[in-house]
Amino acid sequence: MNTKLHAICDSQGRPIDLFVTAGQVSDYIGARALLGGLPNVKWLLGDRGYDADWFREALQDKGIRACIPGRKKRKTPVKYDKRRYKRRNRIEIMFGRLKDWRRVATRYDRCPKVFLSVIALAAVEIYWL
């Protein structure tokens, strides 16, 4: 019953693509799943969970600059734009607004497909209608 929601958002914090994984699964799985659906952008903001060399290289191949802080256990620190990284709060606000829907916050649905459908419905109503 534990899940993680991975999302791609635009610059205004509106969700474009959503993906649900099991709670114990690494964030790399969500990153790999959403990599194909990335829009044509200049920057990608992500949290420490998405810090992987293969992910940074995949973004670079697409012409996207990564603004992802390095993990604490990384031997060589990674440089990132701290000022730009502060804008990631828009994504956290988006997750908070989705959880205003009680059905999303409490996860009544056992089936992951139904749960993702409810999240998508909430996202459409909150941001796109």
XYZ file of N, CA, C and O in Angstrom:
516
model
N 0.821 -1.208 0.000
C 0.000 0.000 0.000
C 0.860 1.265 0.000
O 0.346 2.354 0.042
N 2.161 1.130 -0.044
C 3.032 2.293 -0.060
C 3.456 2.573 -1.494
O 3.905 1.673 -2.198
N 3.298 3.803 -1.947
C 3.640 4.156 -3.323
C 4.386 5.480 -3.365
O 4.316 6.286 -2.437
N 5.090 5.689 -4.473
C 5.733 6.964 -4.767
C 5.156 7.485 -6.065
O 4.951 6.734 -7.012
N 4.923 8.765 -6.092
C 4.432 9.404 -7.296
C 5.584 10.196 -7.910
O 6.203 11.027 -7.244
N 5.870 9.924 -9.164
C 6.884 10.658 -9.915
C 6.137 11.513 -10.932
O 5.176 11.052 -11.547
N 6.583 12.750 -11.111
C 5.867 13.650 -12.002
C 6.827 14.523 -12.793
O 7.902 14.876 -12.315
N 6.418 14.856 -13.998
C 7.078 15.882 -14.794
C 6.128 17.066 -14.797
O 4.944 16.924 -15.109
N 6.660 18.231 -14.448
C 5.843 19.444 -14.391
C 6.414 20.502 -15.321
O 7.606 20.484 -15.629
N 5.567 21.430 -15.713
C 6.064 22.555 -16.491
C 6.618 23.615 -15.548
O 6.692 23.412 -14.335
N 7.010 24.756 -16.087
C 7.652 25.790 -15.266
C 6.699 26.429 -14.261
O 7.141 27.070 -13.315
N 5.399 26.242 -14.443
C 4.422 26.806 -13.519
C 3.949 25.793 -12.487
O 3.053 26.070 -11.708
N 4.523 24.595 -12.500
C 4.165 23.585 -11.519
C 2.955 22.757 -11.877
O 2.402 22.065 -11.033
N 2.540 22.771 -13.138
C 1.404 21.966 -13.575
C 1.906 20.610 -14.059
O 2.852 20.542 -14.850
N 1.302 19.530 -13.605
C 1.783 18.197 -13.996
C 1.525 17.910 -15.472
O 0.454 18.187 -15.992
N 2.536 17.342 -16.116
C 2.441 16.959 -17.519
C 2.382 15.442 -17.645
O 1.623 14.901 -18.431
N 3.216 14.755 -16.871
C 3.290 13.295 -16.928
C 3.410 12.758 -15.509
O 4.127 13.330 -14.688
N 2.718 11.668 -15.229
C 2.706 11.072 -13.894
C 3.056 9.590 -13.990
O 2.727 8.926 -14.978
N 3.724 9.082 -12.948
C 4.096 7.670 -12.898
C 4.120 7.244 -11.442
O 4.654 7.953 -10.595
N 3.562 6.083 -11.141
C 3.505 5.568 -9.777
C 4.386 4.326 -9.682
O 4.333 3.447 -10.547
N 5.212 4.278 -8.635
C 6.017 3.089 -8.350
C 5.730 2.631 -6.926
O 5.131 3.361 -6.135
N 6.203 1.449 -6.602
C 6.087 0.953 -5.236
C 6.965 1.811 -4.325
O 7.965 2.377 -4.759
N 6.603 1.915 -3.082
C 7.292 2.795 -2.151
C 8.737 2.429 -1.896
O 9.574 3.291 -1.664
N 9.069 1.139 -1.945
C 10.427 0.714 -1.645
C 11.336 0.754 -2.877
O 12.526 0.505 -2.769
N 10.793 1.079 -4.033
C 11.569 1.111 -5.277
C 12.368 2.409 -5.338
O 11.911 3.468 -4.913
N 13.560 2.328 -5.903
C 14.427 3.491 -6.042
C 13.819 4.520 -6.996
O 13.042 4.178 -7.893
N 14.195 5.769 -6.812
C 13.722 6.831 -7.701
C 14.263 6.677 -9.117
O 13.727 7.257 -10.052
N 15.316 5.897 -9.289
C 15.876 5.688 -10.628
C 14.875 5.010 -11.556
O 14.867 5.271 -12.758
N 14.035 4.155 -11.006
C 13.027 3.465 -11.821
C 12.031 4.479 -12.384
O 11.679 4.446 -13.560
N 11.582 5.400 -11.539
C 10.672 6.449 -12.000
C 11.335 7.372 -12.998
O 10.715 7.815 -13.968
N 12.614 7.660 -12.780
C 13.347 8.521 -13.712
C 13.456 7.855 -15.076
O 13.264 8.496 -16.112
N 13.759 6.559 -15.082
C 13.891 5.831 -16.350
C 12.556 5.783 -17.089
O 12.504 5.908 -18.311
N 11.472 5.616 -16.355
C 10.149 5.528 -16.982
C 9.713 6.862 -17.576
O 9.063 6.893 -18.621
N 10.052 7.951 -16.931
C 9.614 9.267 -17.394
C 10.581 9.909 -18.382
O 10.269 10.942 -18.966
N 11.737 9.315 -18.584
C 12.758 9.909 -19.444
C 12.287 10.074 -20.884
O 12.569 11.083 -21.520
N 11.539 9.120 -21.382
C 11.056 9.206 -22.760
C 10.006 10.288 -22.973
O 9.842 10.785 -24.080
N 9.304 10.673 -21.914
C 8.241 11.663 -22.045
C 8.654 13.080 -21.709
O 7.794 13.948 -21.552
N 9.944 13.318 -21.590
C 10.399 14.674 -21.249
C 10.143 15.628 -22.402
O 10.467 15.319 -23.553
N 9.584 16.790 -22.123
C 9.391 17.776 -23.185
C 10.726 18.422 -23.564
O 11.745 18.218 -22.901
N 10.718 19.198 -24.607
C 11.912 19.896 -25.061
C 12.117 21.131 -24.178
O 11.484 22.159 -24.391
N 12.986 21.003 -23.188
C 13.236 22.083 -22.235
C 14.734 22.302 -22.099
O 15.545 21.505 -22.577
N 15.103 23.388 -21.424
C 16.522 23.686 -21.207
C 17.033 23.110 -19.898
O 18.181 22.711 -19.799
N 16.186 23.103 -18.853
C 16.601 22.691 -17.516
C 15.644 21.649 -16.968
O 14.443 21.681 -17.253
N 16.173 20.758 -16.134
C 15.354 19.826 -15.380
C 15.747 19.947 -13.915
O 16.915 19.816 -13.566
N 14.765 20.219 -13.069
C 14.996 20.313 -11.630
C 14.545 19.012 -10.983
O 13.454 18.533 -11.254
N 15.385 18.460 -10.140
C 15.041 17.219 -9.468
C 15.696 17.152 -8.107
O 16.672 17.849 -7.844
N 15.174 16.303 -7.245
C 15.776 16.187 -5.915
C 16.905 15.165 -5.925
O 17.231 14.570 -6.944
N 17.515 14.969 -4.774
C 18.693 14.106 -4.660
C 18.437 12.667 -5.080
O 19.349 11.956 -5.466
N 17.207 12.225 -5.014
C 16.882 10.855 -5.382
C 17.139 10.554 -6.848
O 17.305 9.405 -7.232
N 17.180 11.578 -7.680
C 17.391 11.398 -9.112
C 18.852 11.619 -9.508
O 19.163 11.727 -10.678
N 19.745 11.684 -8.545
C 21.164 11.899 -8.824
C 21.821 10.585 -9.233
O 22.094 9.729 -8.399
N 22.034 10.436 -10.523
C 22.741 9.274 -11.066
C 23.482 9.731 -12.316
O 22.987 10.569 -13.078
N 24.657 9.192 -12.511
C 25.457 9.585 -13.668
C 24.762 9.233 -14.977
O 24.771 10.019 -15.922
N 24.115 8.060 -15.048
C 23.445 7.670 -16.290
C 22.284 8.611 -16.601
O 22.014 8.905 -17.764
N 21.593 9.097 -15.549
C 20.471 10.003 -15.768
C 20.972 11.356 -16.246
O 20.405 11.950 -17.161
N 22.044 11.837 -15.651
C 22.632 13.102 -16.099
C 23.102 13.015 -17.548
O 22.926 13.944 -18.331
N 23.718 11.886 -17.919
C 24.175 11.705 -19.298
C 23.000 11.633 -20.268
O 23.060 12.183 -21.364
N 21.915 10.957 -19.872
C 20.731 10.875 -20.727
C 20.116 12.252 -20.935
O 19.669 12.585 -22.044
N 20.098 13.059 -19.885
C 19.593 14.430 -20.019
C 20.496 15.247 -20.931
O 20.024 16.018 -21.776
N 21.794 15.079 -20.771
C 22.743 15.823 -21.591
C 22.608 15.431 -23.066
O 22.713 16.289 -23.946
N 22.355 14.168 -23.333
C 22.146 13.722 -24.714
C 20.915 14.372 -25.336
O 20.873 14.584 -26.547
N 19.928 14.674 -24.520
C 18.717 15.341 -25.004
C 18.865 16.861 -25.042
O 17.938 17.565 -25.419
N 19.999 17.374 -24.595
C 20.228 18.817 -24.580
C 19.615 19.505 -23.377
O 19.347 20.698 -23.407
N 19.393 18.762 -22.300
C 18.787 19.304 -21.085
C 19.857 19.394 -20.009
O 20.598 18.453 -19.777
N 19.912 20.539 -19.348
C 20.858 20.714 -18.244
C 20.185 20.284 -16.948
O 19.058 20.658 -16.667
N 20.895 19.509 -16.169
C 20.343 18.983 -14.921
C 20.661 19.918 -13.765
O 21.789 20.359 -13.603
N 19.662 20.217 -12.985
C 19.831 20.986 -11.745
C 19.398 20.051 -10.609
O 18.305 20.165 -10.069
N 20.284 19.109 -10.313
C 20.017 18.080 -9.315
C 21.190 18.059 -8.346
O 22.323 17.843 -8.766
N 20.958 18.296 -7.065
C 22.077 18.218 -6.115
C 22.564 16.777 -5.986
O 21.801 15.830 -6.160
N 23.843 16.643 -5.681
C 24.423 15.313 -5.539
C 24.017 14.669 -4.224
O 23.705 15.342 -3.244
N 24.044 13.350 -4.217
C 23.773 12.623 -2.978
C 24.887 12.882 -1.985
O 26.006 13.183 -2.350
N 24.585 12.740 -0.739
C 25.571 13.008 0.312
C 26.740 12.030 0.265
O 27.850 12.370 0.625
N 26.497 10.806 -0.195
C 27.549 9.795 -0.235
C 28.397 9.854 -1.508
O 29.313 9.064 -1.668
N 28.107 10.783 -2.388
C 28.870 10.912 -3.633
C 30.288 11.368 -3.307
O 30.488 12.290 -2.530
N 31.278 10.719 -3.911
C 32.674 11.039 -3.611
C 33.083 12.394 -4.166
O 33.773 13.159 -3.507
N 32.683 12.685 -5.403
C 32.985 13.991 -5.979
C 31.703 14.810 -6.018
O 30.704 14.378 -6.591
N 31.702 15.981 -5.392
C 30.478 16.788 -5.373
C 30.094 17.265 -6.778
O 30.942 17.493 -7.629
N 28.794 17.402 -6.983
C 28.254 17.841 -8.261
C 27.846 19.297 -8.141
O 27.192 19.689 -7.172
N 28.215 20.083 -9.128
C 27.806 21.488 -9.129
C 26.400 21.607 -9.703
O 26.058 20.933 -10.675
N 25.618 22.458 -9.085
C 24.271 22.736 -9.581
C 23.921 24.170 -9.224
O 24.516 24.775 -8.339
N 22.961 24.724 -9.929
C 22.541 26.110 -9.735
C 21.595 26.180 -8.529
O 20.429 25.822 -8.626
N 22.114 26.632 -7.398
C 21.319 26.664 -6.164
C 20.164 27.644 -6.260
O 19.098 27.418 -5.703
N 20.372 28.724 -6.961
C 19.304 29.724 -7.118
C 18.149 29.143 -7.933
O 16.986 29.312 -7.597
N 18.478 28.451 -8.999
C 17.443 27.826 -9.832
C 16.767 26.677 -9.085
O 15.574 26.437 -9.220
N 17.528 25.958 -8.257
C 16.994 24.812 -7.525
C 15.909 25.230 -6.539
O 15.020 24.443 -6.222
N 15.945 26.462 -6.072
C 14.906 26.938 -5.143
C 13.528 26.962 -5.785
O 12.522 26.950 -5.083
N 13.469 26.975 -7.102
C 12.176 26.972 -7.796
C 11.492 25.607 -7.748
O 10.357 25.464 -8.180
N 12.195 24.607 -7.234
C 11.622 23.273 -7.140
C 10.447 23.232 -6.167
O 9.665 22.291 -6.166
N 10.297 24.266 -5.365
C 9.168 24.295 -4.431
C 7.832 24.271 -5.167
O 6.833 23.835 -4.610
N 7.807 24.699 -6.425
C 6.564 24.637 -7.204
C 6.104 23.192 -7.367
O 4.912 22.905 -7.368
N 7.052 22.293 -7.507
C 6.716 20.883 -7.645
C 6.162 20.347 -6.323
O 5.175 19.611 -6.298
N 6.789 20.742 -5.223
C 6.301 20.303 -3.908
C 4.911 20.864 -3.633
O 4.068 20.185 -3.032
N 4.649 22.080 -4.075
C 3.317 22.672 -3.920
C 2.301 21.882 -4.746
O 1.170 21.642 -4.305
N 2.701 21.428 -5.941
C 1.820 20.622 -6.776
C 1.450 19.320 -6.064
O 0.277 18.944 -6.027
N 2.434 18.644 -5.449
C 2.131 17.422 -4.715
C 1.204 17.716 -3.537
O 0.291 16.936 -3.249
N 1.402 18.818 -2.867
C 0.531 19.197 -1.750
C -0.896 19.453 -2.192
O -1.851 19.056 -1.513
N -1.049 20.110 -3.343
C -2.400 20.382 -3.844
C -3.109 19.108 -4.277
O -4.322 18.980 -4.120
N -2.352 18.165 -4.823
C -2.967 16.880 -5.179
C -3.451 16.155 -3.931
O -4.489 15.500 -3.941
N -2.714 16.294 -2.840
C -3.087 15.614 -1.601
C -4.228 16.322 -0.873
O -4.716 15.814 0.132
N -4.674 17.448 -1.384
C -5.886 18.061 -0.851
C -7.098 17.180 -1.144
O -8.104 17.259 -0.449
N -7.000 16.386 -2.170
C -8.045 15.408 -2.455
C -7.876 14.267 -1.468
O -6.844 13.602 -1.443
N -8.866 14.041 -0.657
C -8.771 13.043 0.407
C -8.493 11.642 -0.138
O -7.743 10.871 0.445
N -9.052 11.348 -1.266
C -8.849 10.013 -1.852
C -7.392 9.804 -2.268
O -6.879 8.697 -2.220
N -6.714 10.868 -2.679
C -5.294 10.775 -3.031
C -4.452 10.710 -1.763
O -3.517 9.906 -1.663
N -4.767 11.536 -0.786
C -3.957 11.607 0.430
C -4.014 10.315 1.240
O -3.010 9.876 1.789
N -5.172 9.691 1.306
C -5.319 8.500 2.132
C -5.166 7.204 1.343
O -5.107 6.145 1.944
N -5.137 7.307 0.034
C -4.956 6.155 -0.866
C -5.936 5.038 -0.566
O -5.576 3.945 -0.151
N -7.206 5.332 -0.808
C -8.247 4.332 -0.609
C -8.137 3.172 -1.605
O -8.517 2.056 -1.310
N -7.637 3.455 -2.789
C -7.613 2.455 -3.855
C -6.431 1.507 -3.686
O -5.297 1.920 -3.522
N -6.709 0.226 -3.758
C -5.644 -0.771 -3.644
C -4.927 -0.979 -4.974
O -3.743 -1.243 -5.010
N -5.637 -0.864 -6.054
C -5.065 -1.084 -7.381
C -4.263 0.148 -7.818
O -4.789 1.268 -7.801
N -3.002 -0.011 -8.200
C -2.192 1.148 -8.608
C -2.740 1.876 -9.833
O -2.616 3.089 -9.933
N -3.385 1.130 -10.755
C -3.949 1.774 -11.944
C -5.093 2.704 -11.572
O -5.209 3.808 -12.094
N -5.932 2.263 -10.653
C -7.051 3.102 -10.211
C -6.517 4.303 -9.435
O -6.998 5.425 -9.610
N -5.512 4.082 -8.610
C -4.919 5.177 -7.839
C -4.301 6.227 -8.771
O -4.500 7.427 -8.587
N -3.568 5.795 -9.801
C -2.996 6.732 -10.762
C -4.092 7.461 -11.527
O -3.963 8.658 -11.818
N -5.190 6.778 -11.820
C -6.315 7.421 -12.502
C -6.926 8.522 -11.649
O -7.280 9.589 -12.157
N -7.045 8.277 -10.353
C -7.588 9.295 -9.445
C -6.633 10.496 -9.373
O -7.073 11.643 -9.377
N -5.335 10.229 -9.329
C -4.353 11.320 -9.307
C -4.453 12.137 -10.591
O -4.433 13.370 -10.561
N -4.576 11.446 -11.734
C -4.702 12.148 -13.009
C -5.981 12.984 -13.056
O -5.976 14.123 -13.538
N -7.066 12.436 -12.544
C -8.327 13.180 -12.497
C -8.189 14.429 -11.626
O -8.637 15.517 -11.999
N -7.550 14.274 -10.469
C -7.333 15.421 -9.579
C -6.454 16.460 -10.275
O -6.727 17.666 -10.186
N -5.416 16.023 -10.953
C -4.515 16.958 -11.633
C -5.228 17.716 -12.743
O -5.033 18.935 -12.901
N -6.061 17.023 -13.484
C -6.797 17.690 -14.561
C -7.745 18.728 -13.986
O -7.820 19.859 -14.479
N -8.466 18.372 -12.940
C -9.414 19.334 -12.374
C -8.714 20.528 -11.720
O -9.155 21.658 -11.871
N -7.635 20.274 -11.015
C -6.948 21.367 -10.297
C -6.232 22.301 -11.264
O -6.313 23.519 -11.136
N -5.523 21.744 -12.239
C -4.617 22.554 -13.043
C -5.068 22.862 -14.457
O -4.658 23.856 -15.036
N -5.899 22.018 -15.042
C -6.176 22.195 -16.458
C -7.614 22.583 -16.770
O -7.933 22.855 -17.922
N -8.508 22.569 -15.795
C -9.894 22.998 -16.071
C -10.143 24.400 -15.557
O -9.614 24.895 -14.677
